[in-house]
Short mmCIF file of C-alpha atoms (C1' of nucleotides) in Angstrom, two decimals:
data_model
loop_
_atom_site.label_atom_id
_atom_site.label_comp_id
_atom_site.label_asym_id
_atom_site.label_seq_id
_atom_site.Cartn_x
_atom_site.Cartn_y
_atom_site.Cartn_z
CA UNK R 1 62.93 16.17 6.17
CA UNK R 2 59.77 18.03 5.71
CA UNK R 3 58.81 21.59 6.37
CA UNK R 4 55.33 22.97 5.85
CA UNK R 5 55.28 22.70 2.03
CA UNK R 6 56.40 19.09 2.13
CA UNK R 7 53.86 18.16 4.80
CA UNK R 8 51.12 19.95 2.89
CA UNK R 9 52.17 18.16 -0.29
CA UNK R 10 51.93 14.88 1.58
CA UNK R 11 48.49 15.79 2.89
CA UNK R 12 47.21 16.62 -0.58
CA UNK R 13 48.71 13.43 -1.94
CA UNK R 14 47.12 11.05 0.54
CA UNK R 15 43.84 12.77 1.41
CA UNK R 16 41.86 11.87 -1.74
CA UNK R 17 42.88 8.23 -1.39
CA UNK R 18 41.94 7.69 2.22
CA UNK R 19 39.15 10.15 2.98
CA UNK R 20 35.90 8.24 3.36
CA UNK R 21 37.73 4.91 3.51
CA UNK R 22 37.40 2.30 6.24
CA UNK R 23 40.53 1.16 8.03
CA UNK R 24 40.51 -2.60 7.50
CA UNK R 25 43.76 -3.35 9.26
CA UNK R 26 46.62 -1.61 11.00
CA UNK R 27 50.09 -3.11 10.98
CA UNK R 28 52.73 -1.73 13.31
CA UNK R 29 56.12 -3.23 12.46
CA UNK R 30 58.23 -0.99 14.64
CA UNK R 31 56.77 1.10 17.45
CA UNK R 32 60.03 2.95 18.02
CA UNK R 33 59.53 6.53 16.92
CA UNK R 34 60.19 9.74 18.83
CA UNK R 35 57.46 8.54 21.13
CA UNK R 36 56.43 4.89 20.89
CA UNK R 37 53.41 4.14 18.71
CA UNK R 38 50.72 3.52 21.36
CA UNK R 39 50.22 -0.11 22.28
CA UNK R 40 46.73 -1.17 21.24
CA UNK R 41 46.46 1.41 18.45
CA UNK R 42 45.69 -1.36 15.99
CA UNK R 43 42.57 -2.63 17.74
CA UNK R 44 41.55 0.85 18.79
CA UNK R 45 41.17 2.25 15.26
CA UNK R 46 40.52 -0.76 13.07
CA UNK R 47 37.05 -0.51 11.54
CA UNK R 48 36.92 3.27 11.84
CA UNK R 49 36.46 5.60 8.90
CA UNK R 50 38.86 8.37 7.87
CA UNK R 51 36.73 11.49 7.76
CA UNK R 52 39.50 13.74 6.53
CA UNK R 53 43.15 14.69 6.70
CA UNK R 54 44.14 18.13 7.93
CA UNK R 55 47.41 19.78 8.84
CA UNK R 56 48.46 21.92 11.79
CA UNK R 57 52.05 23.15 11.61
CA UNK R 58 54.04 20.13 10.46
CA UNK R 59 51.58 17.70 12.04
CA UNK R 60 49.18 15.71 9.89
CA UNK R 61 45.87 15.00 11.59
CA UNK R 62 43.77 12.02 10.57
CA UNK R 63 40.18 12.46 11.71
CA UNK R 64 38.53 9.14 12.62
CA UNK R 65 35.09 8.26 14.03
CA UNK R 66 35.83 9.00 17.68
CA UNK R 67 39.48 10.06 17.82
CA UNK R 68 42.30 11.68 15.90
CA UNK R 69 45.75 10.54 14.88
CA UNK R 70 48.66 12.96 15.08
CA UNK R 71 51.38 12.06 12.59
CA UNK R 72 54.71 13.87 12.35
CA UNK R 73 57.33 13.05 9.74
CA UNK R 74 60.30 14.27 11.76
CA UNK R 75 63.45 14.77 9.69
CA UNK R 76 63.30 11.74 7.47
CA UNK R 77 59.73 10.47 7.39
CA UNK R 78 57.38 10.00 4.49
CA UNK R 79 53.82 8.86 4.20
CA UNK R 80 52.71 7.29 0.94
CA UNK R 81 49.57 5.74 -0.42
CA UNK R 82 50.30 2.50 -2.26
CA UNK R 83 47.46 1.27 -4.49
CA UNK R 84 49.13 -2.10 -5.00
CA UNK R 85 50.53 -4.32 -2.31
CA UNK R 86 54.25 -3.77 -1.94
CA UNK R 87 56.56 -5.70 0.38
CA UNK R 88 57.53 -3.68 3.45
CA UNK R 89 61.08 -2.34 3.53
CA UNK R 90 63.47 -1.25 6.26
CA UNK R 91 62.07 1.57 8.41
CA UNK R 92 58.49 0.97 7.32
CA UNK R 93 56.91 1.55 10.72
CA UNK R 94 53.15 1.57 10.22
CA UNK R 95 50.63 0.49 7.55
CA UNK R 96 46.99 1.52 7.41
CA UNK R 97 45.26 -0.94 5.11
CA UNK R 98 42.16 0.07 3.14
CA UNK R 99 40.13 -1.74 0.48
CA UNK R 100 41.79 0.43 -2.17
CA UNK R 101 45.38 0.30 -0.98
CA UNK R 102 47.75 0.95 1.89
CA UNK R 103 48.97 4.09 3.60
CA UNK R 104 52.53 3.47 4.76
CA UNK R 105 54.80 5.44 7.11
CA UNK R 106 58.54 5.11 6.59
CA UNK R 107 60.95 6.94 8.90
CA UNK R 108 64.63 5.95 9.04
CA UNK R 109 65.74 8.42 11.70
CA UNK R 110 62.67 7.86 13.88
CA UNK R 111 62.17 11.51 14.76
CA UNK R 112 58.55 11.29 13.66
CA UNK R 113 55.56 10.09 15.64
CA UNK R 114 52.11 8.54 15.47
CA UNK R 115 49.94 9.49 18.42
CA UNK R 116 46.31 8.93 19.30
CA UNK R 117 44.18 11.62 20.90
CA UNK R 118 40.57 12.65 21.38
CA UNK R 119 41.05 16.20 20.19
CA UNK R 120 44.29 17.13 18.48
CA UNK R 121 43.63 20.85 18.90
CA UNK R 122 44.00 20.56 22.66
CA UNK R 123 46.87 18.08 22.61
CA UNK R 124 49.97 19.34 24.44
CA UNK R 125 52.07 19.30 21.26
CA UNK R 126 49.56 21.40 19.37
CA UNK R 127 47.63 23.59 21.79
CA UNK R 128 50.33 26.25 22.22
CA UNK R 129 51.54 26.58 18.65
CA UNK R 130 51.77 29.94 16.89
CA UNK R 131 49.69 30.91 13.87
CA UNK R 132 49.85 29.24 10.48
CA UNK R 133 52.05 31.34 8.19
CA UNK R 134 49.54 31.15 5.35
CA UNK R 135 46.57 32.12 7.52
CA UNK R 136 45.37 35.61 8.35
CA UNK R 137 46.71 35.33 11.92
CA UNK R 138 50.29 35.70 10.71
CA UNK R 139 50.48 39.46 10.46
CA UNK R 140 53.15 42.11 10.70
CA UNK R 141 51.66 43.07 14.08
CA UNK R 142 51.95 39.53 15.35
CA UNK R 143 55.55 39.17 14.21
CA UNK R 144 56.47 42.57 15.58
CA UNK R 145 55.02 41.68 18.98
CA UNK R 146 56.93 38.39 18.97
CA UNK R 147 60.18 40.19 18.12
CA UNK R 148 59.73 42.90 20.72
CA UNK R 149 62.68 42.95 23.10
CA UNK R 150 64.08 39.67 21.82
CA UNK R 151 67.81 39.23 21.37
CA UNK R 152 67.64 35.93 19.49
CA UNK R 153 68.66 35.97 15.87
CA UNK R 154 65.71 36.51 13.56
CA UNK R 155 66.37 33.20 11.81
CA UNK R 156 66.02 31.26 15.02
CA UNK R 157 62.91 33.20 15.96
CA UNK R 158 61.33 32.37 12.59
CA UNK R 159 61.92 28.69 13.30
CA UNK R 160 60.28 28.91 16.73
CA UNK R 161 56.90 27.19 16.45
CA UNK R 162 55.49 29.27 19.29
CA UNK R 163 55.96 32.35 17.11
CA UNK R 164 54.88 30.96 13.75
CA UNK R 165 54.70 27.34 12.62
CA UNK R 166 55.93 25.44 9.61
CA UNK R 167 59.14 27.32 8.83
CA UNK R 168 62.15 25.03 9.02
CA UNK R 169 65.77 25.37 8.08
CA UNK R 170 65.36 25.71 4.32
CA UNK R 171 62.57 28.26 4.21
CA UNK R 172 63.93 30.36 7.06
CA UNK R 173 67.07 31.05 5.01
CA UNK R 174 65.10 31.54 1.81
CA UNK R 175 62.56 33.93 3.29
CA UNK R 176 65.29 36.06 4.89
CA UNK R 177 67.10 36.27 1.57
CA UNK R 178 63.93 37.46 -0.15
CA UNK R 179 63.35 40.04 2.56
CA UNK R 180 66.98 41.21 2.50
CA UNK R 181 67.46 40.62 6.22
CA UNK R 182 70.66 39.27 7.76
CA UNK R 183 69.76 36.01 9.57
CA UNK R 184 71.97 36.99 12.53
CA UNK R 185 70.21 40.26 13.21
CA UNK R 186 68.59 40.40 16.64
CA UNK R 187 64.84 39.97 16.26
CA UNK R 188 64.15 43.01 18.42
CA UNK R 189 66.27 45.21 16.19
CA UNK R 190 64.30 45.07 12.95
CA UNK R 191 61.99 47.83 11.76
CA UNK R 192 58.30 47.28 11.30
CA UNK R 193 58.68 47.95 7.62
CA UNK R 194 61.22 45.18 7.23
CA UNK R 195 59.15 42.76 9.30
CA UNK R 196 56.27 43.53 6.95
CA UNK R 197 58.49 42.49 4.05
CA UNK R 198 59.48 39.35 5.93
CA UNK R 199 55.87 38.30 6.46
CA UNK R 200 55.28 38.67 2.73
CA UNK R 201 58.48 36.77 1.91
CA UNK R 202 57.55 33.86 4.19
CA UNK R 203 54.13 33.58 2.57
CA UNK R 204 55.51 33.82 -0.95
CA UNK R 205 58.23 31.23 -0.55
CA UNK R 206 55.94 28.71 1.15
CA UNK R 207 53.17 29.18 -1.42
CA UNK R 208 55.54 28.84 -4.34
CA UNK R 209 57.08 25.72 -2.86
CA UNK R 210 53.68 24.09 -2.29
CA UNK R 211 52.90 24.76 -5.94
CA UNK R 212 56.01 22.85 -6.89
CA UNK R 213 55.26 19.93 -4.60
CA UNK R 214 57.82 20.98 -1.98
CA UNK R 215 61.60 20.69 -1.90
CA UNK R 216 63.38 17.39 -2.36
CA UNK R 217 66.95 17.71 -1.15
CA UNK R 218 67.76 14.05 -0.75
CA UNK R 219 64.85 11.74 -0.26
CA UNK R 220 61.55 13.56 0.21
CA UNK R 221 58.58 12.11 -1.66
CA UNK R 222 54.98 13.23 -1.39
CA UNK R 223 51.93 11.06 -0.78
CA UNK R 224 52.06 9.80 -4.35
CA UNK R 225 55.74 8.90 -4.17
CA UNK R 226 56.90 11.77 -6.38
CA UNK R 227 59.65 14.22 -5.35
CA UNK R 228 59.13 17.98 -5.03
CA UNK R 229 60.54 20.39 -7.58
CA UNK R 230 61.19 23.54 -5.58
CA UNK R 231 64.87 22.80 -5.03
CA UNK R 232 65.88 24.56 -8.24
CA UNK R 233 64.15 27.69 -6.96
CA UNK R 234 66.23 27.87 -3.77
CA UNK R 235 68.39 31.01 -3.87
CA UNK R 236 70.73 30.42 -0.94
CA UNK R 237 70.07 27.09 0.78
CA UNK R 238 72.96 24.65 0.19
CA UNK R 239 74.56 27.16 -2.18
CA UNK R 240 77.62 28.06 -0.13
CA UNK R 241 80.30 29.82 -2.24
CA UNK R 242 78.02 30.08 -5.27
CA UNK R 243 77.39 33.61 -6.54
CA UNK R 244 74.32 35.38 -5.23
CA UNK R 245 71.76 35.58 -8.00
CA UNK R 246 71.11 39.23 -7.21
CA UNK R 247 74.59 40.70 -6.64
CA UNK R 248 77.15 38.04 -7.47
CA UNK R 249 78.78 37.91 -4.05
CA UNK R 250 79.49 34.39 -2.79
CA UNK R 251 76.75 32.89 -0.62
CA UNK R 252 77.99 32.33 2.90
CA UNK R 253 77.29 29.39 5.20
CA UNK R 254 77.28 29.92 8.93
CA UNK R 255 75.96 27.89 11.87
CA UNK R 256 73.23 29.17 14.18
CA UNK R 257 71.82 27.05 16.96
CA UNK R 258 73.63 24.02 15.51
CA UNK R 259 71.90 24.46 12.15
CA UNK R 260 73.38 25.64 8.87
CA UNK R 261 72.28 29.07 7.65
CA UNK R 262 72.90 30.42 4.15
CA UNK R 263 72.79 34.07 3.20
CA UNK R 264 74.26 36.84 1.07
CA UNK R 265 76.41 39.24 3.09
CA UNK R 266 75.82 41.99 0.54
CA UNK R 267 72.08 41.73 0.00
CA UNK R 268 71.11 40.89 3.57
CA UNK R 269 71.71 43.48 6.25
"C1'" DA N 1 60.75 34.61 30.31
"C1'" DT N 2 64.68 33.81 27.46
"C1'" DC N 3 68.60 31.44 25.79
"C1'" DG N 4 71.72 27.85 24.44
"C1'" DG N 5 72.85 23.24 24.20
"C1'" DG N 6 72.03 18.27 24.43
"C1'" DA N 7 69.25 14.67 23.26
"C1'" DC N 8 66.88 11.49 20.18
"C1'" DC N 9 68.27 8.34 15.39
"C1'" DT N 10 70.14 6.34 10.60
"C1'" DG N 11 72.50 6.93 6.41
"C1'" DC N 12 75.23 9.24 3.25
"C1'" DT N 13 79.46 11.81 1.92
"C1'" DT N 14 84.04 13.26 2.79
"C1'" DG N 15 88.75 12.93 4.03
"C1'" DC N 16 92.69 10.66 5.91
"C1'" DT J 1 89.47 -0.33 0.99
"C1'" DG J 2 88.41 0.97 5.70
"C1'" DC J 3 87.21 3.81 9.21
"C1'" DA J 4 86.01 8.02 11.62
"C1'" DA J 5 84.08 12.39 11.34
"C1'" DG J 6 80.73 15.47 9.78
"C1'" DC J 7 76.37 16.49 8.11
"C1'" DA J 8 71.19 16.13 7.12
"C1'" DG J 9 64.46 18.76 5.93
"C1'" DG J 10 62.65 18.64 13.64
"C1'" DT J 11 61.72 19.93 18.15
"C1'" DC J 12 61.37 18.73 23.05
"C1'" DC J 13 63.44 19.35 27.37
"C1'" DC J 14 66.78 20.82 30.58
"C1'" DG J 15 69.75 23.93 33.17
"C1'" DA J 16 71.66 28.52 33.56
#
DNA sequence: ATCGGGACCTGCTTGC
DNA sequence: TGCAAGCAGGTCCCGA
C-alpha cells in the first residue's frame, strides 16, 4: 500500500496523539505478519513512554524508554489512532492502548511487520539503506554513482532501497514521467543532466504528494483515518490508454520485474 | 556484484 | 450465479 508519502502521512497523523503518552496495554490479536510479532512484546513495552515517532524509508520507528519498535505497513497495512474505543475487525493485528485512545495496526495481506530492537539505525533491515530522497544526501552525484555501469532499467533502480529509499511503484512511474525518461532505459545509459532532472522530479512528486496526504488508490488511510488526495495528480499511474496530458499519446502499461509500469512513449525517451 | 524470479498473503475485479 | 484467473501501494532471499 504505502510508499514514502503515505508512511509520512501516517507518521504525522499518529505522532501528536501518542508522543509523550504511556503505553497502558498492548494487545496482539494475530502475530502473523511478514515476521511474527515477537512473543513477549506486550510485557516488554507496557508501561513505557512513547518519546517520538520517526520514519526511515518506509519504516515507522516508535522510540520508547529503552528500545525502539520498527513498524512496516507492507502493501496493505494502516496504522490509525482511535480516540474512542472501537471493536476490533478482521486483520486488526496489534493495539497499543493509551489513556487518550488506541493506536491500531490493520494489515490484511500481512506483508507488514512489528519488530522490537535496541537501536533501529543498526538493525539489519535499516542499516544498509540508501539516502532519504528528501534529504541532502540524495544528490545527482549519488544517483550517477549508483547508475554507473548498471544495466538494470532505471525504474527498477529507483525502486531499489539500497540506492534511494521510499520510492515505490506509483512514484517511480510518476517521477520518470516528469523527468521525461523512458522507464526501460538502462540506468548506466542516462546523462548526468537527465539524472539531475530525475532527482528534482523525485523530490517534487514526493513533496507534492505529502502535501496532499498521500495517494489513496484503493484503501489507504492516514493516521487519522482519512484518505490521501494525490491520486488526481497522478499523470500516468493506472492511466493505461488514456491520453498523455502533455502530448495526447495514449499512456502505455508494461511490466517490469513483475510490476506494472506506466509511461508515455512520446514524452519519455 | 548484479540480475531475475519466487516467495510471502488477502481481497477485489474481470471474464468465461 | 459460480469459479478461476489476474491484479494490487513491498521487499527479502535465493540461485544463476
